[in-house]
JSON list of C-alpha atoms and ligand atoms in Angstrom, two decimals:
[
{"chain": "I", "resi": 165, "resn": "MET", "atom": "CA", "xyz": [-11.89, 5.90, 69.56]},
{"chain": "I", "resi": 166, "resn": "ILE", "atom": "CA", "xyz": [-10.51, 6.94, 66.19]},
{"chain": "I", "resi": 167, "resn": "HIS", "atom": "CA", "xyz": [-9.26, 10.51, 65.76]},
{"chain": "I", "resi": 168, "resn": "LEU", "atom": "CA", "xyz": [-8.90, 12.65, 62.64]},
{"chain": "I", "resi": 169, "resn": "SER", "atom": "CA", "xyz": [-5.88, 14.96, 62.52]},
{"chain": "I", "resi": 170, "resn": "PRO", "atom": "CA", "xyz": [-6.08, 17.12, 59.38]},
{"chain": "I", "resi": 171, "resn": "SER", "atom": "CA", "xyz": [-2.65, 18.30, 58.26]},
{"chain": "I", "resi": 172, "resn": "ILE", "atom": "CA", "xyz": [-2.69, 22.02, 57.61]},
{"chain": "I", "resi": 173, "resn": "LEU", "atom": "CA", "xyz": [0.23, 21.60, 55.21]},
{"chain": "I", "resi": 174, "resn": "ALA", "atom": "CA", "xyz": [-2.46, 21.14, 52.56]},
{"chain": "I", "resi": 175, "resn": "ALA", "atom": "CA", "xyz": [-4.59, 24.08, 53.76]},
{"chain": "I", "resi": 176, "resn": "ASP", "atom": "CA", "xyz": [-4.59, 27.60, 52.31]},
{"chain": "I", "resi": 177, "resn": "PHE", "atom": "CA", "xyz": [-1.82, 29.35, 54.28]},
{"chain": "I", "resi": 178, "resn": "ALA", "atom": "CA", "xyz": [-3.51, 32.70, 53.72]},
{"chain": "I", "resi": 179, "resn": "ASN", "atom": "CA", "xyz": [-6.66, 31.33, 55.37]},
{"chain": "I", "resi": 180, "resn": "LEU", "atom": "CA", "xyz": [-5.48, 28.98, 58.10]},
{"chain": "I", "resi": 181, "resn": "GLN", "atom": "CA", "xyz": [-8.12, 30.05, 60.62]},
{"chain": "I", "resi": 182, "resn": "ARG", "atom": "CA", "xyz": [-10.90, 29.48, 58.09]},
{"chain": "I", "resi": 183, "resn": "ASP", "atom": "CA", "xyz": [-9.57, 26.06, 57.06]},
{"chain": "I", "resi": 184, "resn": "ILE", "atom": "CA", "xyz": [-8.94, 24.87, 60.63]},
{"chain": "I", "resi": 185, "resn": "GLU", "atom": "CA", "xyz": [-12.46, 25.89, 61.63]},
{"chain": "I", "resi": 186, "resn": "ALA", "atom": "CA", "xyz": [-13.89, 24.14, 58.57]},
{"chain": "I", "resi": 187, "resn": "ALA", "atom": "CA", "xyz": [-12.10, 20.87, 59.39]},
{"chain": "I", "resi": 188, "resn": "GLN", "atom": "CA", "xyz": [-13.22, 21.08, 63.02]},
{"chain": "I", "resi": 189, "resn": "LYS", "atom": "CA", "xyz": [-16.80, 21.62, 61.89]},
{"chain": "I", "resi": 190, "resn": "GLY", "atom": "CA", "xyz": [-16.48, 18.29, 60.10]},
{"chain": "I", "resi": 191, "resn": "GLY", "atom": "CA", "xyz": [-15.56, 16.57, 63.37]},
{"chain": "I", "resi": 192, "resn": "ALA", "atom": "CA", "xyz": [-11.74, 16.75, 63.41]},
{"chain": "I", "resi": 193, "resn": "ASP", "atom": "CA", "xyz": [-10.61, 16.57, 67.05]},
{"chain": "I", "resi": 194, "resn": "TYR", "atom": "CA", "xyz": [-6.88, 17.02, 66.35]},
{"chain": "I", "resi": 195, "resn": "ILE", "atom": "CA", "xyz": [-5.06, 19.47, 64.06]},
{"chain": "I", "resi": 196, "resn": "HIS", "atom": "CA", "xyz": [-1.73, 18.25, 62.66]},
{"chain": "I", "resi": 197, "resn": "VAL", "atom": "CA", "xyz": [1.00, 20.88, 62.24]},
{"chain": "I", "resi": 198, "resn": "ASP", "atom": "CA", "xyz": [3.98, 19.87, 60.07]},
{"chain": "I", "resi": 199, "resn": "VAL", "atom": "CA", "xyz": [7.17, 21.73, 60.97]},
{"chain": "I", "resi": 200, "resn": "MET", "atom": "CA", "xyz": [10.02, 21.24, 58.46]},
{"chain": "I", "resi": 201, "resn": "ASP", "atom": "CA", "xyz": [13.53, 22.67, 58.61]},
{"chain": "I", "resi": 202, "resn": "GLY", "atom": "CA", "xyz": [14.95, 22.09, 55.13]},
{"chain": "I", "resi": 203, "resn": "ALA", "atom": "CA", "xyz": [17.62, 19.81, 56.66]},
{"chain": "I", "resi": 204, "resn": "PHE", "atom": "CA", "xyz": [15.92, 16.73, 58.11]},
{"chain": "I", "resi": 205, "resn": "VAL", "atom": "CA", "xyz": [13.53, 16.92, 55.15]},
{"chain": "I", "resi": 206, "resn": "PRO", "atom": "CA", "xyz": [14.01, 18.70, 51.82]},
{"chain": "I", "resi": 207, "resn": "ASN", "atom": "CA", "xyz": [11.33, 21.29, 52.47]},
{"chain": "I", "resi": 208, "resn": "ILE", "atom": "CA", "xyz": [10.66, 24.26, 54.74]},
{"chain": "I", "resi": 209, "resn": "SER", "atom": "CA", "xyz": [7.13, 24.74, 56.02]},
{"chain": "I", "resi": 210, "resn": "ILE", "atom": "CA", "xyz": [6.07, 26.75, 59.05]},
{"chain": "I", "resi": 211, "resn": "GLY", "atom": "CA", "xyz": [7.54, 27.66, 62.41]},
{"chain": "I", "resi": 212, "resn": "LEU", "atom": "CA", "xyz": [6.78, 29.08, 65.82]},
{"chain": "I", "resi": 213, "resn": "PRO", "atom": "CA", "xyz": [5.03, 32.37, 64.91]},
{"chain": "I", "resi": 214, "resn": "VAL", "atom": "CA", "xyz": [2.45, 30.55, 62.79]},
{"chain": "I", "resi": 215, "resn": "VAL", "atom": "CA", "xyz": [1.96, 27.86, 65.43]},
{"chain": "I", "resi": 216, "resn": "LYS", "atom": "CA", "xyz": [1.30, 30.59, 68.05]},
{"chain": "I", "resi": 217, "resn": "SER", "atom": "CA", "xyz": [-1.17, 32.39, 65.78]},
{"chain": "I", "resi": 218, "resn": "ILE", "atom": "CA", "xyz": [-3.29, 29.34, 65.03]},
{"chain": "I", "resi": 219, "resn": "ARG", "atom": "CA", "xyz": [-3.40, 28.02, 68.62]},
{"chain": "I", "resi": 220, "resn": "PRO", "atom": "CA", "xyz": [-6.47, 30.05, 69.68]},
{"chain": "I", "resi": 221, "resn": "HIS", "atom": "CA", "xyz": [-8.45, 28.62, 66.77]},
{"chain": "I", "resi": 222, "resn": "ILE", "atom": "CA", "xyz": [-7.73, 24.97, 67.59]},
{"chain": "I", "resi": 223, "resn": "LYS", "atom": "CA", "xyz": [-10.43, 23.50, 69.83]},
{"chain": "I", "resi": 224, "resn": "GLY", "atom": "CA", "xyz": [-8.95, 20.02, 70.17]},
{"chain": "I", "resi": 225, "resn": "ILE", "atom": "CA", "xyz": [-5.42, 18.69, 70.28]},
{"chain": "I", "resi": 226, "resn": "MET", "atom": "CA", "xyz": [-2.67, 20.69, 68.57]},
{"chain": "I", "resi": 227, "resn": "ASP", "atom": "CA", "xyz": [-0.54, 17.85, 67.23]},
{"chain": "I", "resi": 228, "resn": "VAL", "atom": "CA", "xyz": [2.91, 19.18, 66.26]},
{"chain": "I", "resi": 229, "resn": "HIS", "atom": "CA", "xyz": [5.01, 16.92, 64.00]},
{"chain": "I", "resi": 230, "resn": "LEU", "atom": "CA", "xyz": [8.61, 18.11, 64.13]},
{"chain": "I", "resi": 231, "resn": "MET", "atom": "CA", "xyz": [10.56, 17.14, 61.02]},
{"chain": "I", "resi": 232, "resn": "ILE", "atom": "CA", "xyz": [13.67, 18.94, 62.22]},
{"chain": "I", "resi": 233, "resn": "GLU", "atom": "CA", "xyz": [17.22, 17.94, 63.14]},
{"chain": "I", "resi": 234, "resn": "ASN", "atom": "CA", "xyz": [17.99, 17.86, 66.86]},
{"chain": "I", "resi": 235, "resn": "PRO", "atom": "CA", "xyz": [14.43, 18.72, 67.90]},
{"chain": "I", "resi": 236, "resn": "GLU", "atom": "CA", "xyz": [15.55, 19.05, 71.56]},
{"chain": "I", "resi": 237, "resn": "ARG", "atom": "CA", "xyz": [16.56, 22.62, 70.74]},
{"chain": "I", "resi": 238, "resn": "TYR", "atom": "CA", "xyz": [12.96, 23.71, 70.18]},
{"chain": "I", "resi": 239, "resn": "LEU", "atom": "CA", "xyz": [10.78, 21.53, 72.44]},
{"chain": "I", "resi": 240, "resn": "GLU", "atom": "CA", "xyz": [10.27, 24.22, 75.05]},
{"chain": "I", "resi": 241, "resn": "ASP", "atom": "CA", "xyz": [9.39, 26.82, 72.41]},
{"chain": "I", "resi": 242, "resn": "PHE", "atom": "CA", "xyz": [6.75, 24.61, 70.80]},
{"chain": "I", "resi": 243, "resn": "ALA", "atom": "CA", "xyz": [5.28, 23.71, 74.19]},
{"chain": "I", "resi": 244, "resn": "LYS", "atom": "CA", "xyz": [5.09, 27.42, 75.06]},
{"chain": "I", "resi": 245, "resn": "ALA", "atom": "CA", "xyz": [3.46, 28.05, 71.67]},
{"chain": "I", "resi": 246, "resn": "GLY", "atom": "CA", "xyz": [0.64, 25.77, 72.80]},
{"chain": "I", "resi": 247, "resn": "ALA", "atom": "CA", "xyz": [1.39, 22.26, 71.51]},
{"chain": "I", "resi": 248, "resn": "ASP", "atom": "CA", "xyz": [-0.60, 19.55, 73.31]},
{"chain": "I", "resi": 249, "resn": "LEU", "atom": "CA", "xyz": [1.43, 16.78, 71.71]},
{"chain": "I", "resi": 250, "resn": "ILE", "atom": "CA", "xyz": [4.90, 16.97, 70.16]},
{"chain": "I", "resi": 251, "resn": "THR", "atom": "CA", "xyz": [6.22, 14.21, 67.91]},
{"chain": "I", "resi": 252, "resn": "VAL", "atom": "CA", "xyz": [9.93, 13.87, 67.21]},
{"chain": "I", "resi": 253, "resn": "HIS", "atom": "CA", "xyz": [11.61, 11.58, 64.70]},
{"chain": "I", "resi": 254, "resn": "ILE", "atom": "CA", "xyz": [13.81, 8.82, 66.02]},
{"chain": "I", "resi": 255, "resn": "GLU", "atom": "CA", "xyz": [16.13, 9.51, 63.06]},
{"chain": "I", "resi": 256, "resn": "ALA", "atom": "CA", "xyz": [16.55, 13.19, 64.00]},
{"chain": "I", "resi": 257, "resn": "THR", "atom": "CA", "xyz": [18.18, 12.80, 67.40]},
{"chain": "I", "resi": 258, "resn": "HIS", "atom": "CA", "xyz": [20.89, 10.73, 69.05]},
{"chain": "I", "resi": 259, "resn": "HIS", "atom": "CA", "xyz": [18.91, 10.79, 72.30]},
{"chain": "I", "resi": 260, "resn": "ILE", "atom": "CA", "xyz": [15.30, 9.84, 71.69]},
{"chain": "I", "resi": 261, "resn": "HIS", "atom": "CA", "xyz": [14.71, 8.76, 75.27]},
{"chain": "I", "resi": 262, "resn": "ARG", "atom": "CA", "xyz": [15.90, 12.10, 76.60]},
{"chain": "I", "resi": 263, "resn": "ALA", "atom": "CA", "xyz": [13.78, 14.00, 74.06]},
{"chain": "I", "resi": 264, "resn": "VAL", "atom": "CA", "xyz": [10.66, 12.10, 75.21]},
{"chain": "I", "resi": 265, "resn": "GLN", "atom": "CA", "xyz": [11.48, 12.90, 78.84]},
{"chain": "I", "resi": 266, "resn": "GLN", "atom": "CA", "xyz": [11.94, 16.57, 77.98]},
{"chain": "I", "resi": 267, "resn": "ILE", "atom": "CA", "xyz": [8.54, 16.70, 76.29]},
{"chain": "I", "resi": 268, "resn": "HIS", "atom": "CA", "xyz": [6.90, 15.10, 79.33]},
{"chain": "I", "resi": 269, "resn": "ASP", "atom": "CA", "xyz": [8.71, 17.49, 81.66]},
{"chain": "I", "resi": 270, "resn": "LEU", "atom": "CA", "xyz": [7.03, 20.30, 79.72]},
{"chain": "I", "resi": 271, "resn": "GLY", "atom": "CA", "xyz": [3.68, 18.82, 80.76]},
{"chain": "I", "resi": 272, "resn": "ILE", "atom": "CA", "xyz": [2.49, 17.61, 77.35]},
{"chain": "I", "resi": 273, "resn": "LYS", "atom": "CA", "xyz": [2.18, 14.37, 75.39]},
{"chain": "I", "resi": 274, "resn": "ALA", "atom": "CA", "xyz": [5.12, 12.86, 73.52]},
{"chain": "I", "resi": 275, "resn": "GLY", "atom": "CA", "xyz": [5.11, 11.04, 70.20]},
{"chain": "I", "resi": 276, "resn": "VAL", "atom": "CA", "xyz": [7.93, 9.26, 68.35]},
{"chain": "I", "resi": 277, "resn": "ALA", "atom": "CA", "xyz": [7.88, 8.99, 64.55]},
{"chain": "I", "resi": 278, "resn": "ILE", "atom": "CA", "xyz": [9.61, 6.49, 62.29]},
{"chain": "I", "resi": 279, "resn": "ASN", "atom": "CA", "xyz": [10.34, 7.00, 58.59]},
{"chain": "I", "resi": 280, "resn": "PRO", "atom": "CA", "xyz": [9.34, 4.39, 56.00]},
{"chain": "I", "resi": 281, "resn": "GLY", "atom": "CA", "xyz": [12.90, 2.99, 55.98]},
{"chain": "I", "resi": 282, "resn": "THR", "atom": "CA", "xyz": [13.14, 2.60, 59.76]},
{"chain": "I", "resi": 283, "resn": "PRO", "atom": "CA", "xyz": [12.09, -0.72, 61.33]},
{"chain": "I", "resi": 284, "resn": "VAL", "atom": "CA", "xyz": [9.52, -0.93, 64.13]},
{"chain": "I", "resi": 285, "resn": "SER", "atom": "CA", "xyz": [11.99, -2.87, 66.29]},
{"chain": "I", "resi": 286, "resn": "VAL", "atom": "CA", "xyz": [13.83, 0.37, 67.22]},
{"chain": "I", "resi": 287, "resn": "LEU", "atom": "CA", "xyz": [10.74, 1.39, 69.21]},
{"chain": "I", "resi": 288, "resn": "GLU", "atom": "CA", "xyz": [10.93, -1.54, 71.61]},
{"chain": "I", "resi": 289, "resn": "PRO", "atom": "CA", "xyz": [13.06, 0.22, 74.28]},
{"chain": "I", "resi": 290, "resn": "ILE", "atom": "CA", "xyz": [10.91, 3.37, 74.38]},
{"chain": "I", "resi": 291, "resn": "ILE", "atom": "CA", "xyz": [7.35, 2.29, 73.65]},
{"chain": "I", "resi": 292, "resn": "ARG", "atom": "CA", "xyz": [6.48, 2.18, 77.38]},
{"chain": "I", "resi": 293, "resn": "ASP", "atom": "CA", "xyz": [7.49, 5.82, 77.76]},
{"chain": "I", "resi": 294, "resn": "VAL", "atom": "CA", "xyz": [5.57, 7.41, 74.89]},
{"chain": "I", "resi": 295, "resn": "ASP", "atom": "CA", "xyz": [1.98, 8.49, 74.36]},
{"chain": "I", "resi": 296, "resn": "MET", "atom": "CA", "xyz": [2.02, 8.04, 70.61]},
{"chain": "I", "resi": 297, "resn": "ILE", "atom": "CA", "xyz": [3.93, 6.29, 67.84]},
{"chain": "I", "resi": 298, "resn": "LEU", "atom": "CA", "xyz": [3.76, 7.83, 64.38]},
{"chain": "I", "resi": 299, "resn": "VAL", "atom": "CA", "xyz": [4.27, 5.47, 61.46]},
{"chain": "I", "resi": 300, "resn": "MET", "atom": "CA", "xyz": [5.16, 7.51, 58.38]},
{"chain": "I", "resi": 301, "resn": "SER", "atom": "CA", "xyz": [3.42, 6.08, 55.33]},
{"chain": "I", "resi": 302, "resn": "VAL", "atom": "CA", "xyz": [5.27, 8.40, 52.93]},
{"chain": "I", "resi": 303, "resn": "ASN", "atom": "CA", "xyz": [8.77, 9.82, 53.04]},
{"chain": "I", "resi": 304, "resn": "PRO", "atom": "CA", "xyz": [8.35, 13.03, 55.02]},
{"chain": "I", "resi": 305, "resn": "GLY", "atom": "CA", "xyz": [8.69, 16.42, 53.38]},
{"chain": "I", "resi": 306, "resn": "PHE", "atom": "CA", "xyz": [5.68, 16.84, 51.16]},
{"chain": "I", "resi": 307, "resn": "GLY", "atom": "CA", "xyz": [1.93, 16.42, 51.13]},
{"chain": "I", "resi": 308, "resn": "GLY", "atom": "CA", "xyz": [0.01, 14.66, 48.40]},
{"chain": "I", "resi": 309, "resn": "GLN", "atom": "CA", "xyz": [2.20, 11.55, 48.07]},
{"chain": "I", "resi": 310, "resn": "LYS", "atom": "CA", "xyz": [1.05, 7.96, 47.62]},
{"chain": "I", "resi": 311, "resn": "PHE", "atom": "CA", "xyz": [0.59, 5.67, 50.63]},
{"chain": "I", "resi": 312, "resn": "ILE", "atom": "CA", "xyz": [3.41, 3.10, 50.98]},
{"chain": "I", "resi": 313, "resn": "PRO", "atom": "CA", "xyz": [1.59, -0.25, 51.51]},
{"chain": "I", "resi": 314, "resn": "TYR", "atom": "CA", "xyz": [4.26, -1.71, 53.83]},
{"chain": "I", "resi": 315, "resn": "ALA", "atom": "CA", "xyz": [3.14, 0.84, 56.43]},
{"chain": "I", "resi": 316, "resn": "LEU", "atom": "CA", "xyz": [0.17, -1.48, 57.08]},
{"chain": "I", "resi": 317, "resn": "GLU", "atom": "CA", "xyz": [2.55, -4.22, 58.17]},
{"chain": "I", "resi": 318, "resn": "LYS", "atom": "CA", "xyz": [4.40, -1.75, 60.40]},
{"chain": "I", "resi": 319, "resn": "LEU", "atom": "CA", "xyz": [1.17, -0.59, 62.04]},
{"chain": "I", "resi": 320, "resn": "LYS", "atom": "CA", "xyz": [0.37, -4.22, 62.91]},
{"chain": "I", "resi": 321, "resn": "GLN", "atom": "CA", "xyz": [3.85, -4.60, 64.39]},
{"chain": "I", "resi": 322, "resn": "VAL", "atom": "CA", "xyz": [3.44, -1.44, 66.49]},
{"chain": "I", "resi": 323, "resn": "LYS", "atom": "CA", "xyz": [0.06, -2.66, 67.75]},
{"chain": "I", "resi": 324, "resn": "ALA", "atom": "CA", "xyz": [1.59, -6.03, 68.73]},
{"chain": "I", "resi": 325, "resn": "LEU", "atom": "CA", "xyz": [4.51, -4.30, 70.46]},
{"chain": "I", "resi": 326, "resn": "ALA", "atom": "CA", "xyz": [2.11, -2.04, 72.37]},
{"chain": "I", "resi": 327, "resn": "GLU", "atom": "CA", "xyz": [0.06, -5.01, 73.53]},
{"chain": "I", "resi": 328, "resn": "LYS", "atom": "CA", "xyz": [3.18, -6.84, 74.63]},
{"chain": "I", "resi": 329, "resn": "ALA", "atom": "CA", "xyz": [4.20, -3.77, 76.64]},
{"chain": "I", "resi": 330, "resn": "GLY", "atom": "CA", "xyz": [0.74, -3.52, 78.23]},
{"chain": "I", "resi": 331, "resn": "LYS", "atom": "CA", "xyz": [0.02, -0.21, 76.50]},
{"chain": "I", "resi": 332, "resn": "SER", "atom": "CA", "xyz": [-3.49, -0.76, 75.24]},
{"chain": "I", "resi": 333, "resn": "ASP", "atom": "CA", "xyz": [-4.10, 3.01, 75.33]},
{"chain": "I", "resi": 334, "resn": "LEU", "atom": "CA", "xyz": [-1.19, 3.86, 72.98]},
{"chain": "I", "resi": 335, "resn": "LEU", "atom": "CA", "xyz": [-2.03, 6.36, 70.27]},
{"chain": "I", "resi": 336, "resn": "ILE", "atom": "CA", "xyz": [-0.93, 4.94, 66.91]},
{"chain": "I", "resi": 337, "resn": "GLN", "atom": "CA", "xyz": [-0.76, 7.60, 64.24]},
{"chain": "I", "resi": 338, "resn": "VAL", "atom": "CA", "xyz": [-0.32, 7.17, 60.52]},
{"chain": "I", "resi": 339, "resn": "ASP", "atom": "CA", "xyz": [0.74, 10.05, 58.28]},
{"chain": "I", "resi": 340, "resn": "GLY", "atom": "CA", "xyz": [0.86, 10.31, 54.49]},
{"chain": "I", "resi": 341, "resn": "GLY", "atom": "CA", "xyz": [-1.40, 9.27, 51.64]},
{"chain": "I", "resi": 342, "resn": "VAL", "atom": "CA", "xyz": [-4.45, 8.56, 53.81]},
{"chain": "I", "resi": 343, "resn": "THR", "atom": "CA", "xyz": [-7.65, 8.72, 51.76]},
{"chain": "I", "resi": 344, "resn": "MET", "atom": "CA", "xyz": [-11.26, 7.58, 52.05]},
{"chain": "I", "resi": 345, "resn": "SER", "atom": "CA", "xyz": [-10.30, 4.56, 49.92]},
{"chain": "I", "resi": 346, "resn": "ASN", "atom": "CA", "xyz": [-7.58, 3.16, 52.17]},
{"chain": "I", "resi": 347, "resn": "VAL", "atom": "CA", "xyz": [-8.59, 4.42, 55.61]},
{"chain": "I", "resi": 348, "resn": "GLU", "atom": "CA", "xyz": [-10.54, 1.31, 56.61]},
{"chain": "I", "resi": 349, "resn": "GLU", "atom": "CA", "xyz": [-7.62, -1.07, 56.05]},
{"chain": "I", "resi": 350, "resn": "ILE", "atom": "CA", "xyz": [-5.32, 1.40, 57.86]},
{"chain": "I", "resi": 351, "resn": "ILE", "atom": "CA", "xyz": [-7.61, 1.34, 60.91]},
{"chain": "I", "resi": 352, "resn": "ALA", "atom": "CA", "xyz": [-7.88, -2.44, 60.71]},
{"chain": "I", "resi": 353, "resn": "ALA", "atom": "CA", "xyz": [-4.06, -2.57, 60.86]},
{"chain": "I", "resi": 354, "resn": "GLY", "atom": "CA", "xyz": [-4.11, -0.71, 64.20]},
{"chain": "I", "resi": 355, "resn": "ALA", "atom": "CA", "xyz": [-4.00, 3.05, 63.56]},
{"chain": "I", "resi": 356, "resn": "ASN", "atom": "CA", "xyz": [-6.22, 5.22, 65.76]},
{"chain": "I", "resi": 357, "resn": "VAL", "atom": "CA", "xyz": [-5.03, 8.76, 64.85]},
{"chain": "I", "resi": 358, "resn": "LEU", "atom": "CA", "xyz": [-5.33, 9.38, 61.12]},
{"chain": "I", "resi": 359, "resn": "VAL", "atom": "CA", "xyz": [-3.48, 12.32, 59.59]},
{"chain": "I", "resi": 360, "resn": "ALA", "atom": "CA", "xyz": [-5.00, 13.53, 56.35]},
{"chain": "I", "resi": 361, "resn": "GLY", "atom": "CA", "xyz": [-3.78, 16.58, 54.44]},
{"chain": "I", "resi": 362, "resn": "SER", "atom": "CA", "xyz": [-4.82, 16.67, 50.81]},
{"chain": "I", "resi": 363, "resn": "SER", "atom": "CA", "xyz": [-7.82, 14.42, 51.34]},
{"chain": "I", "resi": 364, "resn": "VAL", "atom": "CA", "xyz": [-9.27, 16.96, 53.78]},
{"chain": "I", "resi": 365, "resn": "PHE", "atom": "CA", "xyz": [-8.17, 20.29, 52.27]},
{"chain": "I", "resi": 366, "resn": "ASP", "atom": "CA", "xyz": [-8.15, 19.61, 48.52]},
{"chain": "I", "resi": 367, "resn": "GLY", "atom": "CA", "xyz": [-11.22, 19.40, 46.33]},
{"chain": "I", "resi": 368, "resn": "LYS", "atom": "CA", "xyz": [-14.60, 19.81, 48.01]},
{"chain": "I", "resi": 369, "resn": "ASP", "atom": "CA", "xyz": [-14.88, 21.86, 51.17]},
{"chain": "I", "resi": 370, "resn": "ALA", "atom": "CA", "xyz": [-12.89, 20.77, 54.21]},
{"chain": "I", "resi": 371, "resn": "THR", "atom": "CA", "xyz": [-15.99, 20.38, 56.36]},
{"chain": "I", "resi": 372, "resn": "SER", "atom": "CA", "xyz": [-17.59, 17.75, 54.17]},
{"chain": "I", "resi": 373, "resn": "ASN", "atom": "CA", "xyz": [-14.25, 16.03, 53.49]},
{"chain": "I", "resi": 374, "resn": "ALA", "atom": "CA", "xyz": [-13.53, 15.80, 57.23]},
{"chain": "I", "resi": 375, "resn": "ALA", "atom": "CA", "xyz": [-17.12, 14.72, 57.95]},
{"chain": "I", "resi": 376, "resn": "ALA", "atom": "CA", "xyz": [-16.80, 11.85, 55.47]},
{"chain": "I", "resi": 377, "resn": "PHE", "atom": "CA", "xyz": [-13.90, 10.52, 57.59]},
{"chain": "I", "resi": 378, "resn": "THR", "atom": "CA", "xyz": [-15.44, 11.15, 61.00]},
{"chain": "I", "resi": 379, "resn": "GLU", "atom": "CA", "xyz": [-18.81, 9.66, 60.00]},
{"chain": "I", "resi": 380, "resn": "LEU", "atom": "CA", "xyz": [-17.01, 6.55, 58.81]},
{"chain": "I", "resi": 381, "resn": "PHE", "atom": "CA", "xyz": [-15.05, 6.38, 62.11]},
{"chain": "I", "resi": 382, "resn": "ALA", "atom": "CA", "xyz": [-18.32, 6.58, 64.07]},
{"chain": "I", "resi": 383, "resn": "ARG", "atom": "CA", "xyz": [-19.68, 3.58, 62.16]},
{"chain": "I", "resi": 384, "resn": "LEU", "atom": "CA", "xyz": [-16.62, 1.38, 62.80]},
{"chain": "T", "resi": 21, "resn": "DX5", "atom": "C1", "xyz": [4.53, 14.74, 55.21]},
{"chain": "T", "resi": 21, "resn": "DX5", "atom": "C2", "xyz": [3.68, 15.30, 56.32]},
{"chain": "T", "resi": 21, "resn": "DX5", "atom": "C3", "xyz": [2.26, 14.96, 56.25]},
{"chain": "T", "resi": 21, "resn": "DX5", "atom": "C4", "xyz": [1.53, 15.45, 55.02]},
{"chain": "T", "resi": 21, "resn": "DX5", "atom": "C5", "xyz": [0.39, 14.54, 54.75]},
{"chain": "T", "resi": 21, "resn": "DX5", "atom": "O1", "xyz": [5.84, 15.06, 55.45]},
{"chain": "T", "resi": 21, "resn": "DX5", "atom": "O2", "xyz": [4.18, 14.83, 57.56]},
{"chain": "T", "resi": 21, "resn": "DX5", "atom": "O3", "xyz": [1.57, 15.33, 57.44]},
{"chain": "T", "resi": 21, "resn": "DX5", "atom": "O4", "xyz": [1.06, 16.76, 55.18]},
{"chain": "T", "resi": 21, "resn": "DX5", "atom": "O5", "xyz": [-0.22, 14.96, 53.59]},
{"chain": "T", "resi": 21, "resn": "DX5", "atom": "P1", "xyz": [-1.15, 14.00, 52.72]},
{"chain": "T", "resi": 21, "resn": "DX5", "atom": "O6", "xyz": [-2.29, 13.56, 53.59]},
{"chain": "T", "resi": 21, "resn": "DX5", "atom": "O7", "xyz": [-1.56, 14.85, 51.58]},
{"chain": "T", "resi": 21, "resn": "DX5", "atom": "O8", "xyz": [-0.31, 12.83, 52.31]},
{"chain": "T", "resi": 22, "resn": "ZN", "atom": "ZN1", "xyz": [2.99, 15.11, 59.40]}
]
């Protein structure tokens, strides 16, 4: 099954409930929450109070993407705020294996993200222990950037690594520059959780934008 995870970074922050509900009406079964600290990435987005406030309006999976240094410091807080899945960057911690264990000890799913400049091979020792791998297809920090084509190659490598490790159920997420024009080749490369910010929340209404994705997923 292919999942759509609209990134609320591109939503109207004064109307998050409205925009989340609109995306869900279009079939989105995840909601992607980008947390940025102004240190790991050159931008500051939202934090715990906002995450807590939107939780009751999310019907599916609250998918929290932590773009913060030493994410271990905040795992418990984000789990308490209602995250179903927390993704940490391998570049943001010295102890990725411990961070994954900590997320699991909190009773939720764990994802590990890699930046465009990080090779897939670093995932080999931990792929058996994670629920999701996130392949960044832009440099994290901002919405609305262009998809980096080499991410397709990396998705194929992650899929092959997952198969080798006997993890056919691995969630493989892609984040950045996903549009209706490139989504089919992204899925063909192995992604099964598609993050989409500007292509869901910009332009037409979020319900019809999300529905265009989810109707395409249903046909594949
Ligand atoms: C980038 C974020 C993304 C971003 C995606 O740092 O992790 O989730 O919001 O936005 P689009 O889909 O507009 O590239
Ligand atoms: Zn993200």
